[in-house]
PDB file of N, CA, C and O in Angstrom:
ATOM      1  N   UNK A   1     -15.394   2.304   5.601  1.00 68.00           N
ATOM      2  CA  UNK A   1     -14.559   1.418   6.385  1.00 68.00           C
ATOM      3  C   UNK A   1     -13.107   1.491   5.890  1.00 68.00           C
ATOM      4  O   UNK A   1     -12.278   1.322   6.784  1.00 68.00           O
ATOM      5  N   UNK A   2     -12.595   1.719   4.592  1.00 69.00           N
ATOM      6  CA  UNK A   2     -11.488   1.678   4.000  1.00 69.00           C
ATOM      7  C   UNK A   2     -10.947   3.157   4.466  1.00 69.00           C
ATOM      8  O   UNK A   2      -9.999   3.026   5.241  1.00 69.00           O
ATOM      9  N   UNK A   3     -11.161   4.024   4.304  1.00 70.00           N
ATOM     10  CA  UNK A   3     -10.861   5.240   4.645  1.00 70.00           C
ATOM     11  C   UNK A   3     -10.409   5.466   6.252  1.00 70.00           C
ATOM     12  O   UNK A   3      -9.482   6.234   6.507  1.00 70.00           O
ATOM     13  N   UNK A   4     -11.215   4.656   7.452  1.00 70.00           N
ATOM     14  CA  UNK A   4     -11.410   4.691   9.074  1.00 70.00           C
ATOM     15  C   UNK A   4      -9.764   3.632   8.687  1.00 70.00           C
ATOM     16  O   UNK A   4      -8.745   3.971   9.290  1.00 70.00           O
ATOM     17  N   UNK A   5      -9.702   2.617   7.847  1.00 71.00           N
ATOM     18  CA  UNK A   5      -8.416   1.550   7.706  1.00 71.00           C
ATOM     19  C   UNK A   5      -6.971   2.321   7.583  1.00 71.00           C
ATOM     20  O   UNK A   5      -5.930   2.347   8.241  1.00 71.00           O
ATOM     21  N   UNK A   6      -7.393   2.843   6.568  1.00 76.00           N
ATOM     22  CA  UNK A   6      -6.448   3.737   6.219  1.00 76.00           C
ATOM     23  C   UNK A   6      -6.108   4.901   6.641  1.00 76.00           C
ATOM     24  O   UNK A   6      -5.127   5.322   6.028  1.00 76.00           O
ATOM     25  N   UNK A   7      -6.709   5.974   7.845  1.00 78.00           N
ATOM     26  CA  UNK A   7      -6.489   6.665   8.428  1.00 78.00           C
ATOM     27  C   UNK A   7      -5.468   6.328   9.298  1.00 78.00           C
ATOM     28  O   UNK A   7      -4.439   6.991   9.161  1.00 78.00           O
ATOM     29  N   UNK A   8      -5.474   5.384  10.250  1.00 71.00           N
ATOM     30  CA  UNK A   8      -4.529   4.583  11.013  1.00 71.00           C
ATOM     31  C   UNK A   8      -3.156   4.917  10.423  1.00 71.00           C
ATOM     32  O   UNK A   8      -2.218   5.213  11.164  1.00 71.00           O
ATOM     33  N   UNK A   9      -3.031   4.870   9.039  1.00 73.00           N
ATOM     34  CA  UNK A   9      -1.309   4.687   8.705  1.00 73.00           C
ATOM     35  C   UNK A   9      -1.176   6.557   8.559  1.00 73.00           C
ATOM     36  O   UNK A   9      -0.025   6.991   8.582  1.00 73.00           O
ATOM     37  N   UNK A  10      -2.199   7.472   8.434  1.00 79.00           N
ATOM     38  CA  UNK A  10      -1.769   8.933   8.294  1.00 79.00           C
ATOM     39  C   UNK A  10      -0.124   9.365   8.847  1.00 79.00           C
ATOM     40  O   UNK A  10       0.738   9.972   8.212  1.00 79.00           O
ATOM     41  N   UNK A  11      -0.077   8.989   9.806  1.00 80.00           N
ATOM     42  CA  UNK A  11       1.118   9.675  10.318  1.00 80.00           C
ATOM     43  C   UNK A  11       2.221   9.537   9.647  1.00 80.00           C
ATOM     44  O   UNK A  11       2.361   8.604   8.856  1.00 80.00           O
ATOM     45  N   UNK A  12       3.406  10.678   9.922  1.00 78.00           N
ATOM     46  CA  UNK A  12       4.822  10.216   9.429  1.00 78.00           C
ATOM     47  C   UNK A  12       5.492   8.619   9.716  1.00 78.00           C
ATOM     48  O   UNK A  12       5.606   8.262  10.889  1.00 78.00           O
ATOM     49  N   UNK A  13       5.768   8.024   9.002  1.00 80.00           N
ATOM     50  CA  UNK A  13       6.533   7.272   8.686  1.00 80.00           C
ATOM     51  C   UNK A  13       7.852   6.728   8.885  1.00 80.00           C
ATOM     52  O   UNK A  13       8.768   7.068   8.136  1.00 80.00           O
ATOM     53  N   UNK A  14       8.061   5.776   9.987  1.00 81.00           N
ATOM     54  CA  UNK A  14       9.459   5.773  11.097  1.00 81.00           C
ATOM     55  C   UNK A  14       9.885   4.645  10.063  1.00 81.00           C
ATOM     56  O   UNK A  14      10.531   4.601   9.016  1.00 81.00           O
ATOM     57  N   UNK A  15       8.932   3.406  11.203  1.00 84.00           N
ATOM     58  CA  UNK A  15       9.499   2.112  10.995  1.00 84.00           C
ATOM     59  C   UNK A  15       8.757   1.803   9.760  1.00 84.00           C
ATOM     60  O   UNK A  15       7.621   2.113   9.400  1.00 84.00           O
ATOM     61  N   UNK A  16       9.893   0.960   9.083  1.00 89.00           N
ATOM     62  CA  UNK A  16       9.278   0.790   7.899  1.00 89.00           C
ATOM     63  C   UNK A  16       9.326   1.608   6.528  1.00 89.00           C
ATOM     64  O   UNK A  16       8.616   1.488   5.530  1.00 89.00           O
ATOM     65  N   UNK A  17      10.324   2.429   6.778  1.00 93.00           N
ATOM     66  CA  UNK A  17      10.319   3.361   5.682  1.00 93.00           C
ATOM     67  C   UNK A  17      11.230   3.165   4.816  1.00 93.00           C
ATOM     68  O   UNK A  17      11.134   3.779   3.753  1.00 93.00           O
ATOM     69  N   UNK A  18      12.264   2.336   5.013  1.00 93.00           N
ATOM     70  CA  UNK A  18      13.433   1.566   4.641  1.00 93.00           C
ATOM     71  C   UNK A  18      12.598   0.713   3.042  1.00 93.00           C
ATOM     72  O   UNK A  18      13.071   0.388   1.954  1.00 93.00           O
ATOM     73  N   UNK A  19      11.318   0.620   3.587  1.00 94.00           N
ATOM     74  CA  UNK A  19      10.361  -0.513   2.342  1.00 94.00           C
ATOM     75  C   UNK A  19       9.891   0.088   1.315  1.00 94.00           C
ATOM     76  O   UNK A  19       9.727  -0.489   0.240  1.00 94.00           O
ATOM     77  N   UNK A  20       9.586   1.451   1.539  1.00 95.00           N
ATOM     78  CA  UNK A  20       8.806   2.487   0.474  1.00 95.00           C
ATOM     79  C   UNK A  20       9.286   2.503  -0.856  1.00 95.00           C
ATOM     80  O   UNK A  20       8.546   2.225  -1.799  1.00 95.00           O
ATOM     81  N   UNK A  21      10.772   2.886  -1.028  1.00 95.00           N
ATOM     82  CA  UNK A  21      10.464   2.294  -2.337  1.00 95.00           C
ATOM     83  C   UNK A  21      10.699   0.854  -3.349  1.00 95.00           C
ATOM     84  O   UNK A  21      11.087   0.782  -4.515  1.00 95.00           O
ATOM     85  N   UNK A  22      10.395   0.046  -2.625  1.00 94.00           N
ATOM     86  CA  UNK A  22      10.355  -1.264  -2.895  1.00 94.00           C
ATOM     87  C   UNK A  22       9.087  -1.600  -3.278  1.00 94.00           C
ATOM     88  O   UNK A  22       8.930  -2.343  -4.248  1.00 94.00           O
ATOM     89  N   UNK A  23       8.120  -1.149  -2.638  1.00 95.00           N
ATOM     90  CA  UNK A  23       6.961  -0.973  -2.027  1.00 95.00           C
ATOM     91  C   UNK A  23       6.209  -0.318  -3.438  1.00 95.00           C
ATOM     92  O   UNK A  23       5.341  -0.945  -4.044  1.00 95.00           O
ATOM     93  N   UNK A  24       6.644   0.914  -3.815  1.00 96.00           N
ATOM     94  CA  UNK A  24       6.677   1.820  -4.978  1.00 96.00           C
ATOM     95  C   UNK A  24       6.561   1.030  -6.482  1.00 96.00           C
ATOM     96  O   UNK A  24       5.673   0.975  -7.332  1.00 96.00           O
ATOM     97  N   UNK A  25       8.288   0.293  -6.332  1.00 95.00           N
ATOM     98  CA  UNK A  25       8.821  -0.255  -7.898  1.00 95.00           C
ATOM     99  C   UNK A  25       7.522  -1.378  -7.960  1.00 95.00           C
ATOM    100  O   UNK A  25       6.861  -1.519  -8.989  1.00 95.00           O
ATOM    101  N   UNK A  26       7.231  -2.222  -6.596  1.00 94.00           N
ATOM    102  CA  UNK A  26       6.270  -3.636  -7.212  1.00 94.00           C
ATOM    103  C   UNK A  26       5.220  -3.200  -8.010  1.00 94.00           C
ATOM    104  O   UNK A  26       4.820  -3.713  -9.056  1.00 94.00           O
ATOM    105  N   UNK A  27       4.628  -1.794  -7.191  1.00 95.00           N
ATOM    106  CA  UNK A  27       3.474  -1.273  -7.449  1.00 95.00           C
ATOM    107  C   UNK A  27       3.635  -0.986  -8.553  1.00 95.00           C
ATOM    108  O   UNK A  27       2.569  -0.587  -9.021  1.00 95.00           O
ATOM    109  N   UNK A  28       4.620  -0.967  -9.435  1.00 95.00           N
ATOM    110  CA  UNK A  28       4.373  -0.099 -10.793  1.00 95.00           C
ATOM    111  C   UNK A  28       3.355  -0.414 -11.945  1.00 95.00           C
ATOM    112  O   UNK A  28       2.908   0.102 -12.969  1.00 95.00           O
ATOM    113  N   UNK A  29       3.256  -1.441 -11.269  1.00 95.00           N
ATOM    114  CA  UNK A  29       1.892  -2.858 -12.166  1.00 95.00           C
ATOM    115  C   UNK A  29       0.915  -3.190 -11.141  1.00 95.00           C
ATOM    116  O   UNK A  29       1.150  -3.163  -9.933  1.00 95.00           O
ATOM    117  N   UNK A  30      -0.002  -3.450 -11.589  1.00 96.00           N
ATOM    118  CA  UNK A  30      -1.401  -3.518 -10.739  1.00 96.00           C
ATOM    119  C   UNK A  30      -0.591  -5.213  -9.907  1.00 96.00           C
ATOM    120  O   UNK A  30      -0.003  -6.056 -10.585  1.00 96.00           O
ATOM    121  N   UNK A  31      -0.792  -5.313  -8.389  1.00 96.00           N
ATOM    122  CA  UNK A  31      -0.648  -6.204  -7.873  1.00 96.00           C
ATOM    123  C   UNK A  31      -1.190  -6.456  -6.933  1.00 96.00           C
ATOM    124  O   UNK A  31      -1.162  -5.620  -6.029  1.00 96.00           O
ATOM    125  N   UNK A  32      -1.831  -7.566  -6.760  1.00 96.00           N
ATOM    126  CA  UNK A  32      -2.504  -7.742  -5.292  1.00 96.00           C
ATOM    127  C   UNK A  32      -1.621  -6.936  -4.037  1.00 96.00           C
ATOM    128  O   UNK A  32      -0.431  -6.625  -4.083  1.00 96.00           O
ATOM    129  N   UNK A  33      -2.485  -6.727  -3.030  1.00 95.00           N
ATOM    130  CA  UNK A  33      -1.817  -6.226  -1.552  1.00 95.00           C
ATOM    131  C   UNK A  33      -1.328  -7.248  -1.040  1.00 95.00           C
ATOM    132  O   UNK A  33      -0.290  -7.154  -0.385  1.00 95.00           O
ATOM    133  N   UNK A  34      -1.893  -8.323  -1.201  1.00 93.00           N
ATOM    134  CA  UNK A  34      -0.950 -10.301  -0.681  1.00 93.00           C
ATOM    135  C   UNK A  34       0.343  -9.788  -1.248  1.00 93.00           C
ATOM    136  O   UNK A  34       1.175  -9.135  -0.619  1.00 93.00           O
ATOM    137  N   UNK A  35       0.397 -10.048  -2.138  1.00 93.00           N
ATOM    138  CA  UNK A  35       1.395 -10.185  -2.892  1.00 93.00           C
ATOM    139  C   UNK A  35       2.783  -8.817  -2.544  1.00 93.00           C
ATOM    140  O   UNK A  35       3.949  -8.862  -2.938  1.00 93.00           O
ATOM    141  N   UNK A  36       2.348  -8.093  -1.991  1.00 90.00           N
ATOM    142  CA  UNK A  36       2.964  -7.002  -1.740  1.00 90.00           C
ATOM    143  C   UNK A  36       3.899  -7.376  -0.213  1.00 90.00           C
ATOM    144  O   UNK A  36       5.008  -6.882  -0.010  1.00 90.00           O
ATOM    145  N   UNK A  37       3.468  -7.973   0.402  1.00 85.00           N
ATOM    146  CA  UNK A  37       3.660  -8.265   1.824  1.00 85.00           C
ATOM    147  C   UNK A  37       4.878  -9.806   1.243  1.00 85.00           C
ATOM    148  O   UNK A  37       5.617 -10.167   2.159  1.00 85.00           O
ATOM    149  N   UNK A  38       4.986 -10.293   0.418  1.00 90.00           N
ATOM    150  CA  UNK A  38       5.512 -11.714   0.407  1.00 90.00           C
ATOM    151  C   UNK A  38       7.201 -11.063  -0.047  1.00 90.00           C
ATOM    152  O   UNK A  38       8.163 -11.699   0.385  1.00 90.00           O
ATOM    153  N   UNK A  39       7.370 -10.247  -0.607  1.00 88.00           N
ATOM    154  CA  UNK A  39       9.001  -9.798  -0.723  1.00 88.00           C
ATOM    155  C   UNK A  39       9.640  -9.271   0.710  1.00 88.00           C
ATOM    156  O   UNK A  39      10.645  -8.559   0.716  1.00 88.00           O
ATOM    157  N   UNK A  40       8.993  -9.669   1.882  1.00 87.00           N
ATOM    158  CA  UNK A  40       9.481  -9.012   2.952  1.00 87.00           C
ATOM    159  C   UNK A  40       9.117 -10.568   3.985  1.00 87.00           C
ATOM    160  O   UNK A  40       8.110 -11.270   3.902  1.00 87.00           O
ATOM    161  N   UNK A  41      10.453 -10.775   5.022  1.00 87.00           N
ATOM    162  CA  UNK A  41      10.214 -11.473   6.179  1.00 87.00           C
ATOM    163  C   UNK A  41       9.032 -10.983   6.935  1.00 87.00           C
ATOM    164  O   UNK A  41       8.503 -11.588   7.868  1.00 87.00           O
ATOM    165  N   UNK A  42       8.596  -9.625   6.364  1.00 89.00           N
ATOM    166  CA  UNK A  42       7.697  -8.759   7.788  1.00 89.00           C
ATOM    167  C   UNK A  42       6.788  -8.324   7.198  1.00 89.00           C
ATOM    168  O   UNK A  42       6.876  -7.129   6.915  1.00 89.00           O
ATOM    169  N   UNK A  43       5.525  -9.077   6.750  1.00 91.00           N
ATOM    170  CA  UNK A  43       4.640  -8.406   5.752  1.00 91.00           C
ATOM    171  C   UNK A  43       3.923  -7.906   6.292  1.00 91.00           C
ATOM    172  O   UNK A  43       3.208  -7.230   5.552  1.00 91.00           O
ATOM    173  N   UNK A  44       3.556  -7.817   7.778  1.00 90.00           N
ATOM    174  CA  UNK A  44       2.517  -7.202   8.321  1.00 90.00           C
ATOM    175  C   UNK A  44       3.462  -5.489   7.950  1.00 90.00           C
ATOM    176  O   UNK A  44       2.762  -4.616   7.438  1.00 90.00           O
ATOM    177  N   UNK A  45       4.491  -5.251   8.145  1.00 91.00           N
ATOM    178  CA  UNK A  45       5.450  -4.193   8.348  1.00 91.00           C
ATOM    179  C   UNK A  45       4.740  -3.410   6.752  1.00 91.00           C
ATOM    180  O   UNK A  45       4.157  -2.331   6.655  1.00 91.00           O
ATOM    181  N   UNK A  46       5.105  -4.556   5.512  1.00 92.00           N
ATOM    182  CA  UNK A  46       5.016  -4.097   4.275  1.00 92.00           C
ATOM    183  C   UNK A  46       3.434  -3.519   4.044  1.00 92.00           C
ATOM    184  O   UNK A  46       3.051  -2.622   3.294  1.00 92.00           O
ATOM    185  N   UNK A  47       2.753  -4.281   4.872  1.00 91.00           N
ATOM    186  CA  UNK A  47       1.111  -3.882   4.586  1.00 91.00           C
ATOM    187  C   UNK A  47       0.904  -2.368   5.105  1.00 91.00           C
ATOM    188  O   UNK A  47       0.134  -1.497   4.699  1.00 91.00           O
ATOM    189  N   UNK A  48       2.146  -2.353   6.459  1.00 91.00           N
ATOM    190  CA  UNK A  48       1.525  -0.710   7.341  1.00 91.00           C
ATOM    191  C   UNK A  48       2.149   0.470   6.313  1.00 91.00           C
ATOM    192  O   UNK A  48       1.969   1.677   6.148  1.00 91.00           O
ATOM    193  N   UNK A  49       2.998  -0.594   5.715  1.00 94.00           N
ATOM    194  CA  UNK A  49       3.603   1.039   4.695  1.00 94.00           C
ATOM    195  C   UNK A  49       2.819   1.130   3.088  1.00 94.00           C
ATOM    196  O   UNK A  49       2.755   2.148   2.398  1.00 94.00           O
ATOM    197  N   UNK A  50       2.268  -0.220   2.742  1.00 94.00           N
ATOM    198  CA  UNK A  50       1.356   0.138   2.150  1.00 94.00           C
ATOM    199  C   UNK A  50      -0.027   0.821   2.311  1.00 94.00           C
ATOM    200  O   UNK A  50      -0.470   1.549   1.422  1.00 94.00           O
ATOM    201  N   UNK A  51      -0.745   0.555   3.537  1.00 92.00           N
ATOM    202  CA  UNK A  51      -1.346   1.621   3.740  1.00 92.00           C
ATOM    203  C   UNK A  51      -0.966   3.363   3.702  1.00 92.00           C
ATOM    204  O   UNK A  51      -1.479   4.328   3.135  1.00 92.00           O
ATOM    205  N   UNK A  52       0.301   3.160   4.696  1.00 93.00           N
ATOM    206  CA  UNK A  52       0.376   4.357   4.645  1.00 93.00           C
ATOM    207  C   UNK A  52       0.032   5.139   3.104  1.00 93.00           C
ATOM    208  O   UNK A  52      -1.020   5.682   2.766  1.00 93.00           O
ATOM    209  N   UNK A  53       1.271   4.985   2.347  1.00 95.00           N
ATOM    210  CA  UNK A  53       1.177   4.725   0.475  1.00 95.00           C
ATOM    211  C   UNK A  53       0.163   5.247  -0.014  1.00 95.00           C
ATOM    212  O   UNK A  53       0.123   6.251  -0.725  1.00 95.00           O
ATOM    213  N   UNK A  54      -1.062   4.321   0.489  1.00 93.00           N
ATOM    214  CA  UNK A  54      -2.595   4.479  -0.190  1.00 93.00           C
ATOM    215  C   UNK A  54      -3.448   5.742   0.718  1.00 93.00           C
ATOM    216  O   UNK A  54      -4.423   6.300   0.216  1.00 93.00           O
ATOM    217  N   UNK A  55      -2.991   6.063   1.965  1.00 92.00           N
ATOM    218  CA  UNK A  55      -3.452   7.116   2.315  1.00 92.00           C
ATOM    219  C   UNK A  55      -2.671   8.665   2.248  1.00 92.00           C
ATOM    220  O   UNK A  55      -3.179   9.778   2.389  1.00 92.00           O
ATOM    221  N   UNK A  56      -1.314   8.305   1.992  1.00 93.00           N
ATOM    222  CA  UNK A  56      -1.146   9.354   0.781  1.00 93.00           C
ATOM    223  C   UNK A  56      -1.024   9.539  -0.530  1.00 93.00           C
ATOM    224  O   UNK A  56      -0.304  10.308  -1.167  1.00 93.00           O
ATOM    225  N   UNK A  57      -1.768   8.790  -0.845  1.00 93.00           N
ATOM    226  CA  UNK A  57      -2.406   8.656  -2.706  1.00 93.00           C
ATOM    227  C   UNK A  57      -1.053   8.280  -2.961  1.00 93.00           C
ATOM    228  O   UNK A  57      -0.927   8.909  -4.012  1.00 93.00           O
ATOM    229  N   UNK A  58      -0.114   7.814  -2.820  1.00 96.00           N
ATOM    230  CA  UNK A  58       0.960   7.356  -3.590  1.00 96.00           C
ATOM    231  C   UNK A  58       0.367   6.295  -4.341  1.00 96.00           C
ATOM    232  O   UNK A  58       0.565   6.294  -5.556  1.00 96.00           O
ATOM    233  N   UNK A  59      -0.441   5.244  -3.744  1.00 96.00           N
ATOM    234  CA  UNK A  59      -0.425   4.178  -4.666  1.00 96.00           C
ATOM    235  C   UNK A  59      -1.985   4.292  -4.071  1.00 96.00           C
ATOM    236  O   UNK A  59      -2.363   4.698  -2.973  1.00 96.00           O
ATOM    237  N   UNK A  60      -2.755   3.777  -5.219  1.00 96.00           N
ATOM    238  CA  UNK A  60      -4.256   4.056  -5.531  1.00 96.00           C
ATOM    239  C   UNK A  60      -4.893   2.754  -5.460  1.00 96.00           C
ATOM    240  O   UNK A  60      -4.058   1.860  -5.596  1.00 96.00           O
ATOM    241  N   UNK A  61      -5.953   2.375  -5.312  1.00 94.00           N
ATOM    242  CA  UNK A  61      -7.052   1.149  -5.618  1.00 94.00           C
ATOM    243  C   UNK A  61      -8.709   1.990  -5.609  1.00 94.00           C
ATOM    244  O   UNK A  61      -8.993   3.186  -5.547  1.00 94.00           O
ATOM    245  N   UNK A  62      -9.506   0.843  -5.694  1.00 92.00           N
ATOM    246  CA  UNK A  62     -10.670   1.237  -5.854  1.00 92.00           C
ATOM    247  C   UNK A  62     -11.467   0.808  -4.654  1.00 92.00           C
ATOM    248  O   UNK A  62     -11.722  -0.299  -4.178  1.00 92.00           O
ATOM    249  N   UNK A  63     -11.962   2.772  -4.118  1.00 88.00           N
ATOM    250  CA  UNK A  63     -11.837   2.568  -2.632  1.00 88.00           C
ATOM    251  C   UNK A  63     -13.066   2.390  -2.266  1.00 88.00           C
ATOM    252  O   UNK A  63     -13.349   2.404  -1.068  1.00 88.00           O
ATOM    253  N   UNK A  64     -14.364   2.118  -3.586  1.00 91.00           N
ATOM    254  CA  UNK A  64     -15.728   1.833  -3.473  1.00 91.00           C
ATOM    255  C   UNK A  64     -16.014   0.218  -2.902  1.00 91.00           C
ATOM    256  O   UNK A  64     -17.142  -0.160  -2.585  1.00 91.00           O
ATOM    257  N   UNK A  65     -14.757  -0.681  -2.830  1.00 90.00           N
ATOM    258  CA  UNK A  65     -14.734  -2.052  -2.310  1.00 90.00           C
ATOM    259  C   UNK A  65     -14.155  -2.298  -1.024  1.00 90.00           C
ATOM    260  O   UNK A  65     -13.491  -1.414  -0.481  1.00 90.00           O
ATOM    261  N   UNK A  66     -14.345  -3.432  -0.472  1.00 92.00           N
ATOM    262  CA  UNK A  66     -13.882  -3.852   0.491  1.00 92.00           C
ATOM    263  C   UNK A  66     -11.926  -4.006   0.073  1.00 92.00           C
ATOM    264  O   UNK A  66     -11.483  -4.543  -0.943  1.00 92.00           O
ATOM    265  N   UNK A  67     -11.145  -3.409   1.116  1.00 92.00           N
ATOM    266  CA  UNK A  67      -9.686  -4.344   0.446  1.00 92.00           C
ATOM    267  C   UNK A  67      -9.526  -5.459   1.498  1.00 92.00           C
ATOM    268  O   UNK A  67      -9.734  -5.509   2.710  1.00 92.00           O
ATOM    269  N   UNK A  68      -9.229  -6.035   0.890  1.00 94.00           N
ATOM    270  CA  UNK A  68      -8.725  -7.918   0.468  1.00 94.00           C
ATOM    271  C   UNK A  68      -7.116  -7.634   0.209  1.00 94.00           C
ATOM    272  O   UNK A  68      -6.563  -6.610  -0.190  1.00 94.00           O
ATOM    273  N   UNK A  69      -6.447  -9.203   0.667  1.00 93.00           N
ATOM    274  CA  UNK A  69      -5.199  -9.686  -0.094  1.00 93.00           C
ATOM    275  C   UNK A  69      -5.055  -9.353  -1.551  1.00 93.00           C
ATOM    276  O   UNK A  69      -4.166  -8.723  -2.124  1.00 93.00           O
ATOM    277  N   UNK A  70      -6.539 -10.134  -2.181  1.00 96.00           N
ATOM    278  CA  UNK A  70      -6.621  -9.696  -3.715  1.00 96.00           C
ATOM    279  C   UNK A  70      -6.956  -8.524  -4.326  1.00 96.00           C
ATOM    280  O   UNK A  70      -6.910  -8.363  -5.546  1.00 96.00           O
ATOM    281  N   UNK A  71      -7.417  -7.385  -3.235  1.00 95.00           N
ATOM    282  CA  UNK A  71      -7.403  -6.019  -4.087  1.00 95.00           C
ATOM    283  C   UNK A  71      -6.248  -5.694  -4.761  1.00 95.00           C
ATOM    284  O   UNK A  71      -5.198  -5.597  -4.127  1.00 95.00           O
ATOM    285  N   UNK A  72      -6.294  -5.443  -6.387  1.00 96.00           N
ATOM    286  CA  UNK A  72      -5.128  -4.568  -6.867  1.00 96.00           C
ATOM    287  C   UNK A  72      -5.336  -3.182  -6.670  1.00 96.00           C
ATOM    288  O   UNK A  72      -6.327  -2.455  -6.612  1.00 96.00           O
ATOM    289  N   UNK A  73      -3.950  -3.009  -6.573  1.00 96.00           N
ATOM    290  CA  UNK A  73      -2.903  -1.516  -6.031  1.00 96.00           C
ATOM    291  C   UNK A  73      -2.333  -1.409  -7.081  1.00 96.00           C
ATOM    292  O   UNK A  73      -2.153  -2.412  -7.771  1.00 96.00           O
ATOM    293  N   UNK A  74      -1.731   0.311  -7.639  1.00 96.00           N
ATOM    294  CA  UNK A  74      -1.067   0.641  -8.835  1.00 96.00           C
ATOM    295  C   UNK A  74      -0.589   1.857  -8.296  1.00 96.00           C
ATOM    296  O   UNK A  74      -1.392   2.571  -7.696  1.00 96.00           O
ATOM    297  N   UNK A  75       0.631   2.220  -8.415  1.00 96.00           N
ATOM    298  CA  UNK A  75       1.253   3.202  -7.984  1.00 96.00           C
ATOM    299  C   UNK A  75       0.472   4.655  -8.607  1.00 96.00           C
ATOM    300  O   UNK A  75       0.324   4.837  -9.815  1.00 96.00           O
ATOM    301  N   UNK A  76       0.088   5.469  -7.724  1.00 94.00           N
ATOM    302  CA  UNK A  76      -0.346   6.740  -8.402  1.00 94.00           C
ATOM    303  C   UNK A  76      -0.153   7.188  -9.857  1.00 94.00           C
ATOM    304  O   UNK A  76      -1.077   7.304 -10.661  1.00 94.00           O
ATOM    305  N   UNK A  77       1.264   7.452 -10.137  1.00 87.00           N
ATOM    306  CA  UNK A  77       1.683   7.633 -11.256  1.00 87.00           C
ATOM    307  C   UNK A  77       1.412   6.857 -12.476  1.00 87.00           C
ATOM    308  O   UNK A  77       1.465   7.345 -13.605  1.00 87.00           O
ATOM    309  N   UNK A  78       1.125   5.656 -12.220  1.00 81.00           N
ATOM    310  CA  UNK A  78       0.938   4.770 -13.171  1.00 81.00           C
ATOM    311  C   UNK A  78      -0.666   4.547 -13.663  1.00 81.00           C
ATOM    312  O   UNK A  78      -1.187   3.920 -14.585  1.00 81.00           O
ATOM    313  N   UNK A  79      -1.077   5.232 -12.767  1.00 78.00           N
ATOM    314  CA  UNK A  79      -2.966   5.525 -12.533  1.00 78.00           C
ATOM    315  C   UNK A  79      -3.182   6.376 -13.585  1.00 78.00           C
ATOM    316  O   UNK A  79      -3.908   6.133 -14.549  1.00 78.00           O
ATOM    317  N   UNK A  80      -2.421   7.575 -13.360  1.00 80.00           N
ATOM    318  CA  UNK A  80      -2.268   9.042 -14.529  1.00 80.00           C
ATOM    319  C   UNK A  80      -2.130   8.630 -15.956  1.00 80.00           C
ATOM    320  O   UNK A  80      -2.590   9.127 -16.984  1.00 80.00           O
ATOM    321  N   UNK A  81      -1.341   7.544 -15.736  1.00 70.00           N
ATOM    322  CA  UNK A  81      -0.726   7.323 -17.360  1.00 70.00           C
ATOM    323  C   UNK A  81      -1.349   6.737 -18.128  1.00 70.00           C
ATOM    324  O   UNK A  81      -0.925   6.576 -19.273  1.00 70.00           O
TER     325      UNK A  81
END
């Protein structure tokens, strides 16, 4: 189901791209996906570019669960380290 979720954001990246790396710096620490959406008037906006994000492995979670508000997210890089 997470994967069929996240397919949706595959495409290039218009609207909303202005957020990415904002989107990036929060992620640098494990943070809920709620929480990701609340630095923006437009969190539904912040959620489509976080998907996107997570379906190009930029930023990672654990994709054996359901995601939730409270799933934590960690920027790829910070996964490696």
């Amino acid at each position: 189901m997470n994967v069929d979720l996240l397919s949706s954001a595959r495409r290039p990246l218009h609207l909303g791209a202005d957020l990415v790396p904002r989107v990036l710096e929060l992620a640098r620490e494990p943070v809920e996906i709620g929480e990701l959406g609340r630095f923006t008037e437009y969190p539904d906006l912040a959620r489509g570019v976080l998907y996107h994000l997570m379906w190009h492995q930029r930023i990672v979670t654990d994709l054996d669960l359901p995601l939730r508000d409270t799933t934590l997210v960690k920027t790829a890089a910070e996964a490696r380290a």
